[in-house]
Short mmCIF file of C-alpha atoms in Angstrom, two decimals:
data_model
loop_
_atom_site.label_atom_id
_atom_site.label_comp_id
_atom_site.label_asym_id
_atom_site.label_seq_id
_atom_site.Cartn_x
_atom_site.Cartn_y
_atom_site.Cartn_z
CA UNK A 1 33.17 6.48 2.01
CA UNK A 2 30.58 9.22 1.99
CA UNK A 3 30.18 8.87 5.73
CA UNK A 4 32.38 6.94 8.12
CA UNK A 5 31.99 7.14 11.93
CA UNK A 6 34.53 5.63 14.28
CA UNK A 7 33.99 5.38 18.01
CA UNK A 8 31.91 8.50 18.08
CA UNK A 9 30.53 9.93 21.30
CA UNK A 10 28.33 13.00 22.02
CA UNK A 11 26.85 14.62 25.10
CA UNK A 12 25.12 17.99 25.45
CA UNK A 13 26.74 20.62 27.51
CA UNK A 14 25.18 20.73 31.02
CA UNK A 15 24.37 16.96 30.94
CA UNK A 16 27.82 15.44 30.36
CA UNK A 17 26.84 12.19 32.04
CA UNK A 18 24.14 11.52 29.50
CA UNK A 19 25.59 10.14 26.39
CA UNK A 20 23.17 10.89 23.45
CA UNK A 21 25.16 9.06 20.74
CA UNK A 22 27.70 6.16 21.18
CA UNK A 23 28.50 4.80 17.74
CA UNK A 24 31.20 2.17 17.42
CA UNK A 25 31.30 2.21 13.58
CA UNK A 26 28.98 3.19 10.83
CA UNK A 27 29.49 4.08 7.12
CA UNK A 28 27.68 4.97 4.01
CA UNK A 29 29.17 4.50 0.60
CA UNK A 30 29.06 7.11 -2.12
CA UNK A 31 25.73 7.20 -4.05
CA UNK A 32 23.84 5.23 -1.43
CA UNK A 33 20.36 6.10 -0.33
CA UNK A 34 19.74 5.17 3.33
CA UNK A 35 16.66 5.32 5.41
CA UNK A 36 17.43 5.91 9.03
CA UNK A 37 14.59 5.42 11.55
CA UNK A 38 14.06 5.69 15.25
CA UNK A 39 11.63 7.21 17.79
CA UNK A 40 11.47 11.02 18.61
CA UNK A 41 14.34 11.98 21.01
CA UNK A 42 16.48 8.94 19.97
CA UNK A 43 19.32 11.08 18.75
CA UNK A 44 18.53 11.23 15.08
CA UNK A 45 18.75 15.05 14.75
CA UNK A 46 21.90 15.05 16.90
CA UNK A 47 23.55 12.57 14.51
CA UNK A 48 22.54 14.71 11.43
CA UNK A 49 23.94 17.70 13.10
CA UNK A 50 27.29 15.87 13.68
CA UNK A 51 27.34 14.63 10.01
CA UNK A 52 26.48 18.29 8.79
CA UNK A 53 29.03 19.95 11.03
CA UNK A 54 26.70 21.99 13.13
CA UNK A 55 27.88 20.00 16.08
CA UNK A 56 31.37 18.54 16.92
CA UNK A 57 31.80 15.08 18.38
CA UNK A 58 33.52 14.90 21.72
CA UNK A 59 35.21 11.77 20.99
CA UNK A 60 35.90 9.80 17.83
CA UNK A 61 36.29 10.27 14.18
CA UNK A 62 33.52 11.84 11.98
CA UNK A 63 34.52 11.60 8.29
CA UNK A 64 32.24 13.00 5.65
CA UNK A 65 33.24 12.81 1.95
CA UNK A 66 36.76 11.89 2.98
CA UNK A 67 37.19 14.90 5.29
CA UNK A 68 37.48 14.78 9.27
CA UNK A 69 34.77 17.21 10.51
CA UNK A 70 36.01 16.47 14.08
CA UNK A 71 39.30 18.16 13.38
CA UNK A 72 38.01 21.37 11.62
CA UNK A 73 37.10 24.55 13.39
CA UNK A 74 33.44 25.95 13.51
CA UNK A 75 34.26 28.24 10.46
CA UNK A 76 35.92 25.46 8.43
CA UNK A 77 32.90 23.00 9.16
CA UNK A 78 30.45 25.85 8.09
CA UNK A 79 32.30 26.32 4.80
CA UNK A 80 32.52 22.52 4.19
CA UNK A 81 28.78 22.24 4.68
CA UNK A 82 28.08 25.15 2.34
CA UNK A 83 30.16 23.62 -0.47
CA UNK A 84 29.46 19.89 -0.14
CA UNK A 85 26.20 19.11 1.87
CA UNK A 86 22.56 19.85 1.05
CA UNK A 87 20.09 19.90 3.94
CA UNK A 88 16.17 19.60 3.89
CA UNK A 89 14.87 20.58 7.27
CA UNK A 90 11.71 19.25 8.96
CA UNK A 91 10.03 22.84 8.89
CA UNK A 92 11.89 23.77 5.76
CA UNK A 93 13.45 26.88 7.33
CA UNK A 94 12.69 29.27 4.57
CA UNK A 95 12.78 33.03 5.24
CA UNK A 96 8.96 33.68 4.95
CA UNK A 97 9.11 37.26 3.67
CA UNK A 98 11.72 36.43 0.92
CA UNK A 99 10.79 34.85 -2.48
CA UNK A 100 11.92 31.47 -3.59
CA UNK A 101 14.77 32.86 -5.84
CA UNK A 102 16.14 34.95 -2.86
CA UNK A 103 15.95 31.99 -0.50
CA UNK A 104 17.88 29.94 -2.78
CA UNK A 105 20.25 32.74 -3.68
CA UNK A 106 20.95 33.06 0.03
CA UNK A 107 22.01 29.46 0.41
CA UNK A 108 24.34 29.80 -2.60
CA UNK A 109 25.73 33.05 -0.99
CA UNK A 110 27.75 30.98 1.50
CA UNK A 111 29.22 28.54 -1.02
CA UNK A 112 32.19 28.86 -3.49
CA UNK A 113 29.75 28.98 -6.53
CA UNK A 114 30.18 31.65 -9.04
CA UNK A 115 27.03 33.80 -8.56
CA UNK A 116 26.88 35.10 -12.15
CA UNK A 117 25.87 31.69 -13.42
CA UNK A 118 23.49 31.16 -10.42
CA UNK A 119 20.27 33.16 -11.52
CA UNK A 120 19.67 30.89 -14.70
CA UNK A 121 20.40 27.78 -12.67
CA UNK A 122 17.95 28.83 -9.93
CA UNK A 123 15.25 29.53 -12.45
CA UNK A 124 15.99 26.21 -14.30
CA UNK A 125 15.62 24.28 -10.91
CA UNK A 126 12.49 25.98 -9.77
CA UNK A 127 10.92 25.32 -13.26
CA UNK A 128 11.90 21.59 -13.10
CA UNK A 129 10.29 21.43 -9.73
CA UNK A 130 7.03 22.81 -10.97
CA UNK A 131 7.11 26.16 -9.38
CA UNK A 132 5.70 28.68 -12.02
CA UNK A 133 7.56 31.88 -12.70
CA UNK A 134 4.68 33.89 -11.29
CA UNK A 135 5.49 32.50 -7.82
CA UNK A 136 9.23 32.89 -7.90
CA UNK A 137 9.27 36.17 -6.21
CA UNK A 138 6.14 36.03 -3.90
CA UNK A 139 6.85 35.74 -0.09
CA UNK A 140 7.32 32.08 0.52
CA UNK A 141 4.88 32.24 3.38
CA UNK A 142 2.09 32.99 0.79
CA UNK A 143 2.80 29.71 -1.12
CA UNK A 144 1.38 26.31 -0.42
CA UNK A 145 3.13 23.66 1.83
CA UNK A 146 3.85 21.71 -1.29
CA UNK A 147 5.66 24.54 -3.01
CA UNK A 148 7.47 25.54 0.03
CA UNK A 149 8.95 22.05 0.25
CA UNK A 150 9.94 22.04 -3.42
CA UNK A 151 11.65 25.33 -2.81
CA UNK A 152 13.36 23.77 0.21
CA UNK A 153 14.52 20.94 -2.14
CA UNK A 154 15.91 23.45 -4.59
CA UNK A 155 17.84 25.41 -1.90
CA UNK A 156 19.37 22.03 -0.74
CA UNK A 157 20.43 21.13 -4.41
CA UNK A 158 21.59 24.50 -5.72
CA UNK A 159 25.30 24.05 -4.52
CA UNK A 160 25.47 20.54 -6.25
CA UNK A 161 25.88 18.72 -2.93
CA UNK A 162 27.58 15.32 -2.82
CA UNK A 163 25.58 14.42 0.35
CA UNK A 164 21.86 15.31 0.83
CA UNK A 165 20.55 14.98 4.37
CA UNK A 166 16.78 15.06 5.03
CA UNK A 167 15.37 15.45 8.61
CA UNK A 168 11.73 14.45 8.70
CA UNK A 169 11.05 16.54 5.68
CA UNK A 170 7.54 15.00 4.99
CA UNK A 171 6.11 14.99 8.43
CA UNK A 172 3.86 18.03 7.69
CA UNK A 173 2.38 16.73 4.38
CA UNK A 174 -0.82 14.89 3.66
CA UNK A 175 -0.23 11.42 1.98
CA UNK A 176 -0.58 12.72 -1.71
CA UNK A 177 1.89 15.52 -1.20
CA UNK A 178 4.20 13.21 0.69
CA UNK A 179 4.26 10.66 -2.16
CA UNK A 180 4.85 13.30 -4.72
CA UNK A 181 7.62 14.75 -2.63
CA UNK A 182 9.27 11.33 -2.24
CA UNK A 183 9.03 10.52 -5.94
CA UNK A 184 10.61 13.95 -6.77
CA UNK A 185 13.32 13.59 -4.24
CA UNK A 186 14.30 10.19 -5.19
CA UNK A 187 14.47 11.03 -8.93
CA UNK A 188 16.64 13.96 -8.24
CA UNK A 189 19.11 12.13 -6.19
CA UNK A 190 19.17 9.43 -8.82
CA UNK A 191 19.73 12.00 -11.60
CA UNK A 192 22.58 13.73 -9.76
CA UNK A 193 24.27 10.65 -8.20
CA UNK A 194 23.84 12.24 -4.72
CA UNK A 195 24.38 10.22 -1.45
CA UNK A 196 21.05 10.39 0.55
CA UNK A 197 20.58 10.10 4.27
CA UNK A 198 16.89 10.38 4.95
CA UNK A 199 15.69 10.32 8.66
CA UNK A 200 12.17 9.64 9.67
CA UNK A 201 9.98 7.79 12.12
CA UNK A 202 7.52 6.97 9.37
CA UNK A 203 8.28 3.49 8.38
CA UNK A 204 5.96 3.65 5.31
CA UNK A 205 8.64 5.87 3.62
CA UNK A 206 11.22 3.02 3.73
CA UNK A 207 9.74 1.46 0.61
CA UNK A 208 11.75 4.06 -1.36
CA UNK A 209 14.97 2.87 -0.04
CA UNK A 210 17.33 -0.03 -0.66
CA UNK A 211 19.04 0.31 2.64
CA UNK A 212 17.10 0.64 5.92
CA UNK A 213 18.74 1.24 9.35
CA UNK A 214 17.40 1.69 12.86
CA UNK A 215 19.36 4.11 14.84
CA UNK A 216 19.05 1.75 17.94
CA UNK A 217 21.13 -0.79 16.06
CA UNK A 218 24.17 1.40 15.63
CA UNK A 219 23.84 3.67 18.62
CA UNK A 220 24.35 2.44 22.32
CA UNK A 221 24.04 5.44 24.42
CA UNK A 222 24.28 3.43 27.68
CA UNK A 223 27.67 2.28 26.72
CA UNK A 224 30.77 4.43 27.87
#
């Protein structure tokens, strides 16, 4: 399984009596493209942070790509994420004063990839995403939202991840840019055989996915 959760529970420090996640069992097969929806504050981002290793479950088993994240140290989880997981954030999280190339290079710096091959790969990826060479070295803050988003995709893909996690990545886009983004994302995922977990409250995006899940169907935070 690309993702396999067993009896996972999570509460934030300071409010241990409030269980945010209580998932008995949930799994995603390799190569699946899953749309996960739910209201804001319902635990979607918490789940993504567990799956990417930014948080650790207090109870239960969190297996990603066959590895138990709940048994890893913080450093081991960081290394695993850098080498195996791509993440497209809601606000893109680009460093605004760096250019596209440097933003992507920074992501690759934390992985085990050989850096001498990287420059050509970055340029090929940016070209395939429609970013002209004149814009590769401009501060990303000076680029359009659509360009910033494509750079965020490039950064998430540069390490050839087996799993791609997208957290509300189209929420700041107008409809045309949103449709362009979804078409581009799905074509790249198909091309590279990547498992995709896409989280959003925008149900209109579910049309792109073969599997649609409500977080409320798999999560029972009241149960202990």
